[in-house]
Amino acid sequence: ETAGAVLNDFFFFVNSLMNFIRWSRCCIMARKKPVPSGLRIKDLSFSGVPVRVYEPTAASREKKRGLVYFHGGGWMFGCIGNIYSKKQYDYNEVCQYISLESDTIVVSVGYRLAPEHRYPAHLDDCEVVTRHFLSIAATDFGVDPRRVAVGGDSAGANLAAALCQRLSKTQDCHLPSPCAQVLIYPALQMADFHLPSYQQNHSVPILFRGRAVFYFLQYLNGNTSVSQQILEGKHVPVELKRRYKKWLDPDNLPPQFRKGARSPQVIPSHDGHVYHIIKQGLDPEISPLLAEDDVLRLAPPTFVLTCEFDVLRDDGILFCKRLKDAGVEVTWEHLSDGFHGIISFFNQGWLTFQSSQKGMDSIVRYVRTL
């Protein structure tokens, strides 16, 4: 009984600490502001999942486009506040700007988070919301369901890419597929944390190399005891490394992104125990970059934004190449002075960076074409 009580106290402490961190993050990254003119914001629930809907109020002669947006935050953070309460939402500025500037109805999804929930809870929530919105887009929001895209940043971009692959395998004849995927510095694979961008930006805020592994593991199963072995490349069997090499080879990157990178140390064998713990993380639903060609061919037109000073830069660039090779229409925007999380600093007063505006405008330009 004593051990059980101690364990319960420990989990209560961890849960309280996580909630405090989430609250602090939202307070730091968000400020309470009035709703901009020309925009209506609603807090709703789609099939039991909380969403915040941004609706431009300007009259339109045709049905609007839609974007279902999955926020970033390492599958652990990110919040949707209630417009009638004092809670904040740390992607408010991003969604408002996209909605107003592109005349698009944006549905921002409050999917479940780790560590309380593990894969596939996050992805399941995103799928439920997307299907729900597609089914009511025309009747309830005046949106053409054939002009609904999905998108997100960082972990949210991972969910968007994985969702498009999942939907392509389980097409519903009654619902159209997303017309595009908008991927903002996406996290796309946990097979290789030694790509040039991981080497060059291993200690660049706000996403360190070690934290990237930590977040993937939190999403997967919460077993972070194998982090070091993953960083050392001991988690993938040799035969799988050979298979993935054609997709993850640094030679597939443009030369300017390979400068100063070292060839990874050859690991003659893997740690079977570690592989057993993480092998589901190599599934395309968690590592969309590792999907087979026949799956990638079914992807919708894709926008990818990458940042120079970001460990995830090469994931995005390699995904662009794979999609193009598969015949998918790809629009790639690279911020040469950007870092991971840059759009979260958009319109944040003294915290705003020039690249934040540039990145946001590139997203809006693309969404307008849908």
PDB file of C-alpha atoms in Angstrom, residues 58-208:
ATOM      1  CA  ALA A  58     -16.407  38.973 -45.525  1.00  0.00           C
ATOM      2  CA  ALA A  59     -19.047  37.913 -48.044  1.00  0.00           C
ATOM      3  CA  SER A  60     -17.884  35.538 -50.752  1.00  0.00           C
ATOM      4  CA  ARG A  61     -19.448  34.679 -54.094  1.00  0.00           C
ATOM      5  CA  GLU A  62     -18.110  31.139 -53.930  1.00  0.00           C
ATOM      6  CA  LYS A  63     -17.590  28.525 -51.259  1.00  0.00           C
ATOM      7  CA  LYS A  64     -14.509  29.184 -49.152  1.00  0.00           C
ATOM      8  CA  ARG A  65     -11.452  27.010 -48.736  1.00  0.00           C
ATOM      9  CA  GLY A  66     -10.628  25.322 -45.425  1.00  0.00           C
ATOM     10  CA  LEU A  67      -7.506  24.372 -43.491  1.00  0.00           C
ATOM     11  CA  VAL A  68      -7.475  21.871 -40.620  1.00  0.00           C
ATOM     12  CA  TYR A  69      -4.460  22.891 -38.524  1.00  0.00           C
ATOM     13  CA  PHE A  70      -2.515  20.732 -36.055  1.00  0.00           C
ATOM     14  CA  HIS A  71      -0.322  22.744 -33.691  1.00  0.00           C
ATOM     15  CA  GLY A  72       3.256  21.897 -32.798  1.00  0.00           C
ATOM     16  CA  GLY A  73       4.739  21.331 -29.362  1.00  0.00           C
ATOM     17  CA  GLY A  74       6.498  17.964 -29.452  1.00  0.00           C
ATOM     18  CA  TRP A  75       3.204  16.058 -29.127  1.00  0.00           C
ATOM     19  CA  MET A  76       3.264  17.275 -25.485  1.00  0.00           C
ATOM     20  CA  PHE A  77       2.474  20.992 -25.591  1.00  0.00           C
ATOM     21  CA  GLY A  78       0.178  23.430 -27.342  1.00  0.00           C
ATOM     22  CA  CYS A  79      -3.181  24.610 -26.080  1.00  0.00           C
ATOM     23  CA  ILE A  80      -6.569  25.825 -27.217  1.00  0.00           C
ATOM     24  CA  GLY A  81      -8.096  28.284 -24.762  1.00  0.00           C
ATOM     25  CA  ASN A  82     -11.745  29.173 -24.382  1.00  0.00           C
ATOM     26  CA  ILE A  83     -12.563  32.593 -25.815  1.00  0.00           C
ATOM     27  CA  TYR A  84     -14.839  33.193 -22.853  1.00  0.00           C
ATOM     28  CA  SER A  85     -12.149  32.474 -20.275  1.00  0.00           C
ATOM     29  CA  LYS A  86      -8.736  33.869 -19.402  1.00  0.00           C
ATOM     30  CA  LYS A  87      -6.940  30.904 -20.957  1.00  0.00           C
ATOM     31  CA  GLN A  88      -4.692  31.676 -23.878  1.00  0.00           C
ATOM     32  CA  TYR A  89      -3.985  29.869 -27.103  1.00  0.00           C
ATOM     33  CA  ASP A  90      -0.398  29.985 -28.298  1.00  0.00           C
ATOM     34  CA  TYR A  91      -1.272  29.643 -32.016  1.00  0.00           C
ATOM     35  CA  ASN A  92      -3.935  32.327 -32.075  1.00  0.00           C
ATOM     36  CA  GLU A  93      -1.844  34.814 -34.068  1.00  0.00           C
ATOM     37  CA  VAL A  94      -0.838  32.171 -36.611  1.00  0.00           C
ATOM     38  CA  CYS A  95      -4.365  30.914 -37.268  1.00  0.00           C
ATOM     39  CA  GLN A  96      -5.897  34.386 -37.311  1.00  0.00           C
ATOM     40  CA  TYR A  97      -3.384  35.632 -39.865  1.00  0.00           C
ATOM     41  CA  ILE A  98      -3.760  32.637 -42.170  1.00  0.00           C
ATOM     42  CA  SER A  99      -7.549  32.861 -41.967  1.00  0.00           C
ATOM     43  CA  LEU A 100      -7.814  36.602 -42.601  1.00  0.00           C
ATOM     44  CA  GLU A 101      -5.071  36.965 -45.210  1.00  0.00           C
ATOM     45  CA  SER A 102      -6.070  33.951 -47.289  1.00  0.00           C
ATOM     46  CA  ASP A 103      -9.846  34.152 -46.739  1.00  0.00           C
ATOM     47  CA  THR A 104      -9.807  30.619 -45.368  1.00  0.00           C
ATOM     48  CA  ILE A 105     -11.753  28.945 -42.585  1.00  0.00           C
ATOM     49  CA  VAL A 106      -9.137  27.489 -40.241  1.00  0.00           C
ATOM     50  CA  VAL A 107     -10.019  24.678 -37.850  1.00  0.00           C
ATOM     51  CA  SER A 108      -7.382  24.388 -35.124  1.00  0.00           C
ATOM     52  CA  VAL A 109      -7.409  21.039 -33.347  1.00  0.00           C
ATOM     53  CA  GLY A 110      -6.986  20.442 -29.621  1.00  0.00           C
ATOM     54  CA  TYR A 111      -5.782  16.859 -29.961  1.00  0.00           C
ATOM     55  CA  ARG A 112      -4.777  14.785 -26.939  1.00  0.00           C
ATOM     56  CA  LEU A 113      -1.202  15.152 -25.682  1.00  0.00           C
ATOM     57  CA  ALA A 114       1.588  13.054 -24.190  1.00  0.00           C
ATOM     58  CA  PRO A 115       2.473  11.956 -21.586  1.00  0.00           C
ATOM     59  CA  GLU A 116      -1.168  11.374 -20.660  1.00  0.00           C
ATOM     60  CA  HIS A 117      -1.800   9.901 -24.110  1.00  0.00           C
ATOM     61  CA  ARG A 118       0.501   8.054 -26.500  1.00  0.00           C
ATOM     62  CA  TYR A 119       0.399   7.195 -30.182  1.00  0.00           C
ATOM     63  CA  PRO A 120      -2.052   6.793 -31.887  1.00  0.00           C
ATOM     64  CA  ALA A 121      -4.286   9.068 -29.769  1.00  0.00           C
ATOM     65  CA  HIS A 122      -2.991  12.300 -31.339  1.00  0.00           C
ATOM     66  CA  LEU A 123      -3.330  11.029 -34.894  1.00  0.00           C
ATOM     67  CA  ASP A 124      -6.731   9.479 -34.197  1.00  0.00           C
ATOM     68  CA  ASP A 125      -8.041  12.824 -32.944  1.00  0.00           C
ATOM     69  CA  CYS A 126      -6.724  14.589 -36.041  1.00  0.00           C
ATOM     70  CA  GLU A 127      -8.387  12.042 -38.287  1.00  0.00           C
ATOM     71  CA  VAL A 128     -11.733  12.277 -36.465  1.00  0.00           C
ATOM     72  CA  VAL A 129     -11.760  16.076 -36.705  1.00  0.00           C
ATOM     73  CA  THR A 130     -10.735  16.110 -40.364  1.00  0.00           C
ATOM     74  CA  ARG A 131     -13.408  13.613 -41.362  1.00  0.00           C
ATOM     75  CA  HIS A 132     -16.017  15.475 -39.312  1.00  0.00           C
ATOM     76  CA  PHE A 133     -15.132  18.819 -40.881  1.00  0.00           C
ATOM     77  CA  LEU A 134     -15.143  17.392 -44.397  1.00  0.00           C
ATOM     78  CA  SER A 135     -18.627  16.003 -43.765  1.00  0.00           C
ATOM     79  CA  ILE A 136     -20.115  19.335 -42.576  1.00  0.00           C
ATOM     80  CA  ALA A 137     -17.882  21.858 -44.358  1.00  0.00           C
ATOM     81  CA  ALA A 138     -20.387  22.791 -47.036  1.00  0.00           C
ATOM     82  CA  THR A 139     -23.571  22.828 -44.955  1.00  0.00           C
ATOM     83  CA  ASP A 140     -22.283  24.381 -41.725  1.00  0.00           C
ATOM     84  CA  PHE A 141     -19.438  26.617 -42.896  1.00  0.00           C
ATOM     85  CA  GLY A 142     -19.930  27.308 -46.592  1.00  0.00           C
ATOM     86  CA  VAL A 143     -16.634  25.577 -47.393  1.00  0.00           C
ATOM     87  CA  ASP A 144     -16.027  23.524 -50.510  1.00  0.00           C
ATOM     88  CA  PRO A 145     -14.914  20.151 -49.080  1.00  0.00           C
ATOM     89  CA  ARG A 146     -12.746  19.653 -52.184  1.00  0.00           C
ATOM     90  CA  ARG A 147     -10.738  22.723 -51.106  1.00  0.00           C
ATOM     91  CA  VAL A 148      -9.911  21.561 -47.577  1.00  0.00           C
ATOM     92  CA  ALA A 149      -6.225  21.100 -46.747  1.00  0.00           C
ATOM     93  CA  VAL A 150      -4.522  19.791 -43.632  1.00  0.00           C
ATOM     94  CA  GLY A 151      -1.394  21.264 -42.122  1.00  0.00           C
ATOM     95  CA  GLY A 152       0.650  21.963 -39.047  1.00  0.00           C
ATOM     96  CA  ASP A 153       4.050  22.814 -37.676  1.00  0.00           C
ATOM     97  CA  SER A 154       6.723  20.536 -36.205  1.00  0.00           C
ATOM     98  CA  ALA A 155       4.908  17.654 -34.466  1.00  0.00           C
ATOM     99  CA  GLY A 156       1.682  18.966 -35.998  1.00  0.00           C
ATOM    100  CA  ALA A 157       3.223  18.702 -39.458  1.00  0.00           C
ATOM    101  CA  ASN A 158       4.154  15.119 -38.625  1.00  0.00           C
ATOM    102  CA  LEU A 159       0.488  14.468 -37.829  1.00  0.00           C
ATOM    103  CA  ALA A 160      -0.636  16.122 -41.064  1.00  0.00           C
ATOM    104  CA  ALA A 161       1.728  14.031 -43.199  1.00  0.00           C
ATOM    105  CA  ALA A 162       0.851  10.825 -41.372  1.00  0.00           C
ATOM    106  CA  LEU A 163      -2.852  11.602 -41.666  1.00  0.00           C
ATOM    107  CA  CYS A 164      -2.644  12.108 -45.430  1.00  0.00           C
ATOM    108  CA  GLN A 165      -0.954   8.726 -45.747  1.00  0.00           C
ATOM    109  CA  ARG A 166      -3.549   7.074 -43.509  1.00  0.00           C
ATOM    110  CA  LEU A 167      -6.448   8.609 -45.432  1.00  0.00           C
ATOM    111  CA  SER A 168      -4.946   7.574 -48.770  1.00  0.00           C
ATOM    112  CA  LYS A 169      -5.095   3.944 -47.618  1.00  0.00           C
ATOM    113  CA  THR A 170      -8.648   4.159 -46.312  1.00  0.00           C
ATOM    114  CA  GLN A 171     -10.375   6.410 -48.801  1.00  0.00           C
ATOM    115  CA  ASP A 172     -14.030   7.151 -48.075  1.00  0.00           C
ATOM    116  CA  CYS A 173     -16.088   7.380 -51.263  1.00  0.00           C
ATOM    117  CA  HIS A 174     -18.429   9.791 -49.469  1.00  0.00           C
ATOM    118  CA  LEU A 175     -15.685  12.245 -48.467  1.00  0.00           C
ATOM    119  CA  PRO A 176     -12.991  13.923 -50.569  1.00  0.00           C
ATOM    120  CA  SER A 177      -9.355  13.595 -49.552  1.00  0.00           C
ATOM    121  CA  PRO A 178      -7.451  16.677 -48.356  1.00  0.00           C
ATOM    122  CA  CYS A 179      -6.576  18.860 -51.339  1.00  0.00           C
ATOM    123  CA  ALA A 180      -3.096  19.659 -49.960  1.00  0.00           C
ATOM    124  CA  GLN A 181      -0.792  19.255 -46.983  1.00  0.00           C
ATOM    125  CA  VAL A 182       0.954  22.271 -45.469  1.00  0.00           C
ATOM    126  CA  LEU A 183       4.039  21.121 -43.560  1.00  0.00           C
ATOM    127  CA  ILE A 184       5.934  23.699 -41.497  1.00  0.00           C
ATOM    128  CA  TYR A 185       9.368  22.459 -40.347  1.00  0.00           C
ATOM    129  CA  PRO A 186       8.041  18.890 -40.079  1.00  0.00           C
ATOM    130  CA  ALA A 187       9.428  16.096 -37.872  1.00  0.00           C
ATOM    131  CA  LEU A 188       9.270  13.128 -40.219  1.00  0.00           C
ATOM    132  CA  GLN A 189      11.461  10.257 -39.056  1.00  0.00           C
ATOM    133  CA  MET A 190      13.164   8.753 -36.022  1.00  0.00           C
ATOM    134  CA  ALA A 191      15.548   6.451 -37.887  1.00  0.00           C
ATOM    135  CA  ASP A 192      18.512   8.835 -38.222  1.00  0.00           C
ATOM    136  CA  PHE A 193      19.398  11.627 -35.815  1.00  0.00           C
ATOM    137  CA  HIS A 194      22.794  12.102 -37.448  1.00  0.00           C
ATOM    138  CA  LEU A 195      21.704  13.925 -40.604  1.00  0.00           C
ATOM    139  CA  PRO A 196      23.698  17.100 -41.376  1.00  0.00           C
ATOM    140  CA  SER A 197      21.011  19.368 -39.889  1.00  0.00           C
ATOM    141  CA  TYR A 198      21.123  17.391 -36.635  1.00  0.00           C
ATOM    142  CA  GLN A 199      24.907  17.784 -36.555  1.00  0.00           C
ATOM    143  CA  GLN A 200      25.002  21.462 -37.518  1.00  0.00           C
ATOM    144  CA  ASN A 201      22.150  22.581 -35.229  1.00  0.00           C
ATOM    145  CA  HIS A 202      22.425  20.123 -32.350  1.00  0.00           C
ATOM    146  CA  SER A 203      22.520  22.907 -29.751  1.00  0.00           C
ATOM    147  CA  VAL A 204      20.478  25.586 -31.534  1.00  0.00           C
ATOM    148  CA  PRO A 205      17.342  26.752 -29.683  1.00  0.00           C
ATOM    149  CA  ILE A 206      14.532  26.066 -29.504  1.00  0.00           C
ATOM    150  CA  LEU A 207      14.812  22.393 -30.455  1.00  0.00           C
ATOM    151  CA  PHE A 208      17.994  20.619 -29.415  1.00  0.00           C
TER     152      PHE A 208
END
